PDB file of C-alpha atoms in Angstrom:
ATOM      1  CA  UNK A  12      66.520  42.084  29.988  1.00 49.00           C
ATOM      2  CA  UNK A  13      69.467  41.195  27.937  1.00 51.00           C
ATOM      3  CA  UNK A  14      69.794  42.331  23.955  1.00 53.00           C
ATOM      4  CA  UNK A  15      69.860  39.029  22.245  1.00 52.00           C
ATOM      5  CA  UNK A  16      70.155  41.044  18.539  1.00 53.00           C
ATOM      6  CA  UNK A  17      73.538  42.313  19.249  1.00 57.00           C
ATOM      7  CA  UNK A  18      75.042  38.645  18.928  1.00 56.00           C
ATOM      8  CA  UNK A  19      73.310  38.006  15.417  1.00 57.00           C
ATOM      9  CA  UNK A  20      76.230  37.079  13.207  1.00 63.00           C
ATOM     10  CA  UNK A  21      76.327  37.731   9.617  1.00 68.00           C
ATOM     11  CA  UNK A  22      74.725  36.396   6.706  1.00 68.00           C
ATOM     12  CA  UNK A  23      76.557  33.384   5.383  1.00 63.00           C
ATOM     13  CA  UNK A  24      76.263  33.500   1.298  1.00 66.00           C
ATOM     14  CA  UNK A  25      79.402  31.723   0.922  1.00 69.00           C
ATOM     15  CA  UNK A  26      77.281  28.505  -0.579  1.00 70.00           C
ATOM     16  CA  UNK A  27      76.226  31.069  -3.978  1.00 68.00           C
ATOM     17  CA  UNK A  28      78.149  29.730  -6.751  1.00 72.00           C
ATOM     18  CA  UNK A  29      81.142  32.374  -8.277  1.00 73.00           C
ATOM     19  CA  UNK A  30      81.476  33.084 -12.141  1.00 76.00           C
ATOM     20  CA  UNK A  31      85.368  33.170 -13.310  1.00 82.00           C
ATOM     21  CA  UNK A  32      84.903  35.443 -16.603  1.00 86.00           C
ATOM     22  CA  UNK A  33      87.704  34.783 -18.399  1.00 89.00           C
ATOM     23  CA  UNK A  34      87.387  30.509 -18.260  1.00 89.00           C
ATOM     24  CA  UNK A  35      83.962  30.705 -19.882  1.00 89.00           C
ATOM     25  CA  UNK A  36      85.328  33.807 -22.246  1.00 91.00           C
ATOM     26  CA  UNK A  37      87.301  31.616 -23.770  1.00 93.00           C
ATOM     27  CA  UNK A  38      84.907  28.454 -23.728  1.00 92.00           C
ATOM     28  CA  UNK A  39      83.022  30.925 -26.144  1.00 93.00           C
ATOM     29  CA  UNK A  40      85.851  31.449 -27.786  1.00 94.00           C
ATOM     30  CA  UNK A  41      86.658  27.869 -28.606  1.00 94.00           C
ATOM     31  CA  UNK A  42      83.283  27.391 -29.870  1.00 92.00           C
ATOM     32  CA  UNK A  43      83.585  30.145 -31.857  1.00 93.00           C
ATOM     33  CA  UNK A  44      86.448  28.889 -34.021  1.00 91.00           C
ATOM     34  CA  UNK A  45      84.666  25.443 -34.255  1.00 90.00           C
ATOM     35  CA  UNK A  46      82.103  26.704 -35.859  1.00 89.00           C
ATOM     36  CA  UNK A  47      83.562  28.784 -38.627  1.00 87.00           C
ATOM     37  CA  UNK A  48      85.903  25.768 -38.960  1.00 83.00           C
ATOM     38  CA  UNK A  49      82.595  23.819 -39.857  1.00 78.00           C
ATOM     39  CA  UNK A  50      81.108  26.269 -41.749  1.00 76.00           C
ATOM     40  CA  UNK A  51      84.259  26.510 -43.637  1.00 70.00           C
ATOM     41  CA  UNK A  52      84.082  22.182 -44.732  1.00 67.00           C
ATOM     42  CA  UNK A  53      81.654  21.444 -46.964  1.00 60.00           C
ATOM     43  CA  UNK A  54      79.549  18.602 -45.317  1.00 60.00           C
ATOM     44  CA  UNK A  55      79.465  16.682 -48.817  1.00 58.00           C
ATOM     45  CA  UNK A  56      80.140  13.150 -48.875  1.00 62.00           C
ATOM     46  CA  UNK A  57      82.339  13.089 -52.266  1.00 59.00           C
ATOM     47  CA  UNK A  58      81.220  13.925 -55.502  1.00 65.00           C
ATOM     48  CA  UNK A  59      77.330  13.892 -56.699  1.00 69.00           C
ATOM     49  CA  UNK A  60      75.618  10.465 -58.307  1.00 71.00           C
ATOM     50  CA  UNK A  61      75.336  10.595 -61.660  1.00 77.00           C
ATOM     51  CA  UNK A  62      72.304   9.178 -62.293  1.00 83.00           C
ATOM     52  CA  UNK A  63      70.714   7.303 -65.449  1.00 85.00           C
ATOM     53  CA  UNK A  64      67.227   9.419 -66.500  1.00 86.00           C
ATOM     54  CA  UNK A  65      64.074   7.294 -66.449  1.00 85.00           C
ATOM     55  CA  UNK A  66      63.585   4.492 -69.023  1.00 85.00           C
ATOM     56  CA  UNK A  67      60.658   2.097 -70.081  1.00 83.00           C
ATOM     57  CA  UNK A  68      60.466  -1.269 -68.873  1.00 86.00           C
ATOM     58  CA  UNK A  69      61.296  -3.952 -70.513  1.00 85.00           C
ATOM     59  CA  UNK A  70      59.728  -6.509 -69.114  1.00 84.00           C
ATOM     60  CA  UNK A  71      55.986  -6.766 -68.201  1.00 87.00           C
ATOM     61  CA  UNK A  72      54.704  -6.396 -64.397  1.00 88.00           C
ATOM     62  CA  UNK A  73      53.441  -9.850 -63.398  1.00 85.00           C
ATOM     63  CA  UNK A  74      49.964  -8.889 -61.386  1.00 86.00           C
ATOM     64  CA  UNK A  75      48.171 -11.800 -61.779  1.00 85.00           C
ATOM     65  CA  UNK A  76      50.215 -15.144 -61.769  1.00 82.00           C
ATOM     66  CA  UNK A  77      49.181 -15.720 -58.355  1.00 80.00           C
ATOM     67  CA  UNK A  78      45.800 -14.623 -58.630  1.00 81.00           C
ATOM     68  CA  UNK A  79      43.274 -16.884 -57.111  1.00 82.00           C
ATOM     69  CA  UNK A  80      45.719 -18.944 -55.642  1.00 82.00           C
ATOM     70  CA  UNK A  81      45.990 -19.721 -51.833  1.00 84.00           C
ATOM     71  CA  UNK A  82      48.884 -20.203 -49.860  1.00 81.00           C
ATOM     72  CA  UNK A  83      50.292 -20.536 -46.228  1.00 83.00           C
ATOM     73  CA  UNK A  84      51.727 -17.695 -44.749  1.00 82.00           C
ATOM     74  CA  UNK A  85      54.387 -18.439 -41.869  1.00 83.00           C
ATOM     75  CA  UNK A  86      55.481 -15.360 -39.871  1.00 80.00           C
ATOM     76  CA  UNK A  87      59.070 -16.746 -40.068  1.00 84.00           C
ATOM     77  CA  UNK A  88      58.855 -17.552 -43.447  1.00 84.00           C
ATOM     78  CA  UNK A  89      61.463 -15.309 -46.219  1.00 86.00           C
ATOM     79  CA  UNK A  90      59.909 -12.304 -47.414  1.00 84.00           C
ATOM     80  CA  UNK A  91      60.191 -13.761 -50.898  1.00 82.00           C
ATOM     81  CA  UNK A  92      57.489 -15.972 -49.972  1.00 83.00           C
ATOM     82  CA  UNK A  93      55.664 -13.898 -47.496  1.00 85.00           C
ATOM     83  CA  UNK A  94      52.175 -12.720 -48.913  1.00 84.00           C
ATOM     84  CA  UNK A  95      51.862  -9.818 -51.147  1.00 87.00           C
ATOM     85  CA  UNK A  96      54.368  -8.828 -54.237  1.00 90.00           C
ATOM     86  CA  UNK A  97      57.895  -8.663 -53.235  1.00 90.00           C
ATOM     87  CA  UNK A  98      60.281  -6.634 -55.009  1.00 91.00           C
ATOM     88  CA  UNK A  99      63.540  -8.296 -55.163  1.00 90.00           C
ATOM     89  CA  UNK A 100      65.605  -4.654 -56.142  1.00 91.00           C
ATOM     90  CA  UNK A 101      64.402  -3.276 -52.520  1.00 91.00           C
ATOM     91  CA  UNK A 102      64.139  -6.572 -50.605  1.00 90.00           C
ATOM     92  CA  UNK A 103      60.312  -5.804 -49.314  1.00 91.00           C
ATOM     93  CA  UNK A 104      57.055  -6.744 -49.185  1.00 91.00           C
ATOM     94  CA  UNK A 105      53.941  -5.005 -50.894  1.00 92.00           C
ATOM     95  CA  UNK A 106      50.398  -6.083 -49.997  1.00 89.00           C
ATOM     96  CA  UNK A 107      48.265  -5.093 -52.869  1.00 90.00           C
ATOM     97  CA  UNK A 108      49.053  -4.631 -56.636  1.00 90.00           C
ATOM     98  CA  UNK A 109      48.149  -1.098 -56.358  1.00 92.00           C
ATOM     99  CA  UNK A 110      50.939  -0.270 -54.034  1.00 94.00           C
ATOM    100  CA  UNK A 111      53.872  -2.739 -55.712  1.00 93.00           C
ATOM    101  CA  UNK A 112      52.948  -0.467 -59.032  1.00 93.00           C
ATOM    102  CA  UNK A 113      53.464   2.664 -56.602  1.00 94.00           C
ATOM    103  CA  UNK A 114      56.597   1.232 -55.156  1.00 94.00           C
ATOM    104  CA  UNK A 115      58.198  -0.070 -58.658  1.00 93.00           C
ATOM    105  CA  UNK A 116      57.329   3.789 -60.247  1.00 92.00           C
ATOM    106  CA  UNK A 117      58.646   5.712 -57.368  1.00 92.00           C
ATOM    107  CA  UNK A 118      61.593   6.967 -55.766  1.00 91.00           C
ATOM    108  CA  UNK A 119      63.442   4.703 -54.055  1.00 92.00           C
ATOM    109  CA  UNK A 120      62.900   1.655 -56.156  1.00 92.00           C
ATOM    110  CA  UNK A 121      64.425   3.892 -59.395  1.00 91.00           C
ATOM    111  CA  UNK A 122      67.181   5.281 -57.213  1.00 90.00           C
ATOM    112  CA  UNK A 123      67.801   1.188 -56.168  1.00 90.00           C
ATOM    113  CA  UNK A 124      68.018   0.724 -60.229  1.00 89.00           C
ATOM    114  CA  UNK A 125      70.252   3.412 -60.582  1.00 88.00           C
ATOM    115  CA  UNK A 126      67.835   6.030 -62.396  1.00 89.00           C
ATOM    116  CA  UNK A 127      66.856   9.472 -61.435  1.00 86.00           C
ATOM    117  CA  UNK A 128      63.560  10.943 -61.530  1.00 85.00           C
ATOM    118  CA  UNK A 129      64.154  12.873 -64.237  1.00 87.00           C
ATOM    119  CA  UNK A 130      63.046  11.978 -68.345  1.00 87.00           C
ATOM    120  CA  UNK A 131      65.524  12.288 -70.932  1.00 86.00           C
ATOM    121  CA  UNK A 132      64.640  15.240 -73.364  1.00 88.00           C
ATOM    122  CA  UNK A 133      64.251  13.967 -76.679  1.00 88.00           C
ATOM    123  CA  UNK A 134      65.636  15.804 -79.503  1.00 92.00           C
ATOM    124  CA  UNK A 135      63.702  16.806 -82.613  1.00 94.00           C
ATOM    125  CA  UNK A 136      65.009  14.074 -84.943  1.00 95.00           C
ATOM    126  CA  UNK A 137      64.090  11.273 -82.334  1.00 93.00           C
ATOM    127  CA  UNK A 138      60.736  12.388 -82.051  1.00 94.00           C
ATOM    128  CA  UNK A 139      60.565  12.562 -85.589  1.00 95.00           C
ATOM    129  CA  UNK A 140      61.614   9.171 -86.121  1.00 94.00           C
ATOM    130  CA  UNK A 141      59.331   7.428 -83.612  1.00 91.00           C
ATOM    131  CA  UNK A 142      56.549   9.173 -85.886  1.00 92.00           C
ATOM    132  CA  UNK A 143      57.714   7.414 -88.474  1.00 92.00           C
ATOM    133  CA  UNK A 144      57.756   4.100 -86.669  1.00 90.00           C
ATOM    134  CA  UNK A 145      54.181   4.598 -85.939  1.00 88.00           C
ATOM    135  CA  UNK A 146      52.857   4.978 -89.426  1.00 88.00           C
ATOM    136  CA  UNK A 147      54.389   2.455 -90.781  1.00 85.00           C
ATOM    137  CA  UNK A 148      52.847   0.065 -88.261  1.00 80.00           C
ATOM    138  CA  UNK A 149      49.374   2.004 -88.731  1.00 73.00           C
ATOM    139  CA  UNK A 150      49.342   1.413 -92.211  1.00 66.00           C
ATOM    140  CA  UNK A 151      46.403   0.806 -93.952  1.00 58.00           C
ATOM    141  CA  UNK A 152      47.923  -1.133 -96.685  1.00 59.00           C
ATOM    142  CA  UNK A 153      49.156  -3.567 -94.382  1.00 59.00           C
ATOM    143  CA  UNK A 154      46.533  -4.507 -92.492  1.00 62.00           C
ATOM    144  CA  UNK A 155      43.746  -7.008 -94.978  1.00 67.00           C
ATOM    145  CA  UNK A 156      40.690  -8.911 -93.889  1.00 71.00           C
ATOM    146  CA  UNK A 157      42.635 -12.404 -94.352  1.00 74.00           C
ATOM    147  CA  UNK A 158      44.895 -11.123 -91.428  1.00 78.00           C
ATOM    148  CA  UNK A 159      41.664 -10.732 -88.991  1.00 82.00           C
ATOM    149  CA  UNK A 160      40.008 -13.706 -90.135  1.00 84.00           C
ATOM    150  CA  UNK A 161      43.398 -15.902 -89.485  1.00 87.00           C
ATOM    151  CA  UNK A 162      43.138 -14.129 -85.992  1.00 87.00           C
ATOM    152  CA  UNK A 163      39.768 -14.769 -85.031  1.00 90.00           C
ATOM    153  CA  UNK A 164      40.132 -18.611 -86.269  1.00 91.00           C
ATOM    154  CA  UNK A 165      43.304 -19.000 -83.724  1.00 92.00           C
ATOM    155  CA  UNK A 166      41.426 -17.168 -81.316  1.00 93.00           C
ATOM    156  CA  UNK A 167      38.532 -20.178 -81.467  1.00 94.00           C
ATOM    157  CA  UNK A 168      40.723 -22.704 -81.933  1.00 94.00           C
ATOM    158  CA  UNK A 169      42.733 -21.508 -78.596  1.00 94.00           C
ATOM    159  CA  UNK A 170      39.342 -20.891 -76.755  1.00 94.00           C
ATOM    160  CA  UNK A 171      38.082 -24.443 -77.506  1.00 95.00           C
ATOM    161  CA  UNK A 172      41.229 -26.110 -76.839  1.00 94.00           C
ATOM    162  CA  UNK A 173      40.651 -24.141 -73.154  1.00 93.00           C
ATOM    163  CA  UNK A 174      37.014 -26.025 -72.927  1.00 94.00           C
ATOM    164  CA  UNK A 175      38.227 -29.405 -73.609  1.00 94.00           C
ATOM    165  CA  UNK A 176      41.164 -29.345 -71.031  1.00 93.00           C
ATOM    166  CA  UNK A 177      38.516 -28.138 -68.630  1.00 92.00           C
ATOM    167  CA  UNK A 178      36.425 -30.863 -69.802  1.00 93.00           C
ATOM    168  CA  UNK A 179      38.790 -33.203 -68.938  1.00 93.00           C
ATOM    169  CA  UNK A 180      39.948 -32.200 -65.964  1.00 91.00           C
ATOM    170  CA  UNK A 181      35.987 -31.898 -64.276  1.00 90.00           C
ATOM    171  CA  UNK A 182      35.664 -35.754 -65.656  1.00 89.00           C
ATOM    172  CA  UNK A 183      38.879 -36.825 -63.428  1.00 89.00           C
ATOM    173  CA  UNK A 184      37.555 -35.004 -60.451  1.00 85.00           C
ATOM    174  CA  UNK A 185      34.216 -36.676 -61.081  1.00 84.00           C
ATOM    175  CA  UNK A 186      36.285 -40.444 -61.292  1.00 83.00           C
ATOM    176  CA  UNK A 187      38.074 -39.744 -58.548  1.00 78.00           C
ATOM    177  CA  UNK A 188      35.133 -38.715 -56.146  1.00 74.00           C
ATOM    178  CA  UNK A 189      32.850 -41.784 -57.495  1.00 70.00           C
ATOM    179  CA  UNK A 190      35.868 -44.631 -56.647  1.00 68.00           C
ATOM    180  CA  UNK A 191      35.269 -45.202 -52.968  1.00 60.00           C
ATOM    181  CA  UNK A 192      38.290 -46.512 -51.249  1.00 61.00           C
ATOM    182  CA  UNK A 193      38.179 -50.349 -50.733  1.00 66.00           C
ATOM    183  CA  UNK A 194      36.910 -51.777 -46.900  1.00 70.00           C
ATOM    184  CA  UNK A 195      37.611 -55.152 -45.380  1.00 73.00           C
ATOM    185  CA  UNK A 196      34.111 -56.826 -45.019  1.00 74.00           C
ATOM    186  CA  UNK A 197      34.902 -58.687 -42.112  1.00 79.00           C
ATOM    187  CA  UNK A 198      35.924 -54.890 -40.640  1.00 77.00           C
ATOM    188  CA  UNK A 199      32.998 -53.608 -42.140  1.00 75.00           C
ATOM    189  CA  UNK A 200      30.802 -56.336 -40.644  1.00 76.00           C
ATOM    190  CA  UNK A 201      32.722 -55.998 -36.988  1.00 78.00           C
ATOM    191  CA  UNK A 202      31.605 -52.282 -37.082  1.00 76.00           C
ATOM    192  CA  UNK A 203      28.016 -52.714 -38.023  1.00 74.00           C
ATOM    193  CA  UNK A 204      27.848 -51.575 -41.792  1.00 68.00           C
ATOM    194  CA  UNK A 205      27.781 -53.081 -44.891  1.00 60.00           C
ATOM    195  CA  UNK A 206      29.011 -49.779 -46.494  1.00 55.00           C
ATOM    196  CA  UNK A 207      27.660 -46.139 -47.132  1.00 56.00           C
ATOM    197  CA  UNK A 208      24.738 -46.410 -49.358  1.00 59.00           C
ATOM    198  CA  UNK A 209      21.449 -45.978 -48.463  1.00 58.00           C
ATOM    199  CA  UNK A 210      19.462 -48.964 -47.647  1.00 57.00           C
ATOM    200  CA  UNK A 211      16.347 -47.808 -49.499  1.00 60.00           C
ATOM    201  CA  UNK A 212      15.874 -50.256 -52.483  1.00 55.00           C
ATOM    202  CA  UNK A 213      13.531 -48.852 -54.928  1.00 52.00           C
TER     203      UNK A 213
END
């Protein structure tokens, strides 16, 4: 019997992969000086925005010019005309009135406008003189029964001018549905009626 274990040749590990130390010493190294050399330039992009503080509008927020009113919405169409409100400052499209007030009080639409978040602190005097302002319009010496019976009359007067344009514009509906449009007889005749009315004859 022959000894086949005394011709077993070594283990071959050659395939294991070998470290060299000192390459990834100084990969670690390089890496290191990157980083202090970011930590050492500021990552800001110039000088802070100087923002306006918050004002009041002066215009008033148009909710309801379109109310009632259908239209036809294309998906290609431009947002402007897309349904919803569309603000113009932020090029986009809001779907209820609720959310364009969000979107027109918030962030990003003041930011847009050039105004921060933040209110301007009024000073003593100026709160002084809007108190001032405000009694003078509140007073009582200004304000006489002639004045709210002058409004009330342009009030009726405005209301009943309101009816009569309604008025007339039911009795043009009602001309226009009553005018039927004009047939041929002899068509009329070729197609077996004289017309649309009913032939009962009371």
């Amino acid at each position: 019997m022959s000894n086949t274990s005394n011709n077993v040749a070594g283990v071959d590990n050659t395939f294991r992969r070998k470290f060299d130390r000192e390459e990834y010493l100084e990969r670690a190294r390089e890496r290191e000086r990157q980083e202090e050399e970011g930590r050492a330039k500021p990552k800001g992009k110039g000088p802070p925005v100087q923002r306006k503080p918050l004002k009041h509008r002066d215009y008033e927020v148009d909710l309801e010019s379109r109310l009632g009113k259908t239209q036809v919405v294309t998906p290609v169409a431009p947002l402007s005309q897309q349904a919803g409100y569309y603000c113009s400052v932020c090029e986009c499209v809001v779907k209820d009135s609720a959310n364009y007030l969000d979107h027109i009080n918030g962030k990003k639409h003041q930011r847009a406008l050039g105004m921060s978040m933040r209110v301007e602190r009024a000073s003593l005097e100026q709160v002084q003189e809007r108190f001032e302002v405000l009694k003078k319009r509140k007073d009582v010496g200004s304000f006489t029964e002639q004045d709210l019976d002058e409004r009330i009359l342009k009030q009726q007067q405005e209301e009943e001018e309101r009816k009569r344009l309604r008025r007339e514009k039911k009795k043009e509906k009602k001309e226009k549905a009553v005018e039927e449009p004009e047939i041929d007889p002899d068509v009329a005749a070729m197609m077996g009626f004289g017309g649309f009315r009913s032939s009962n004859k009371k």
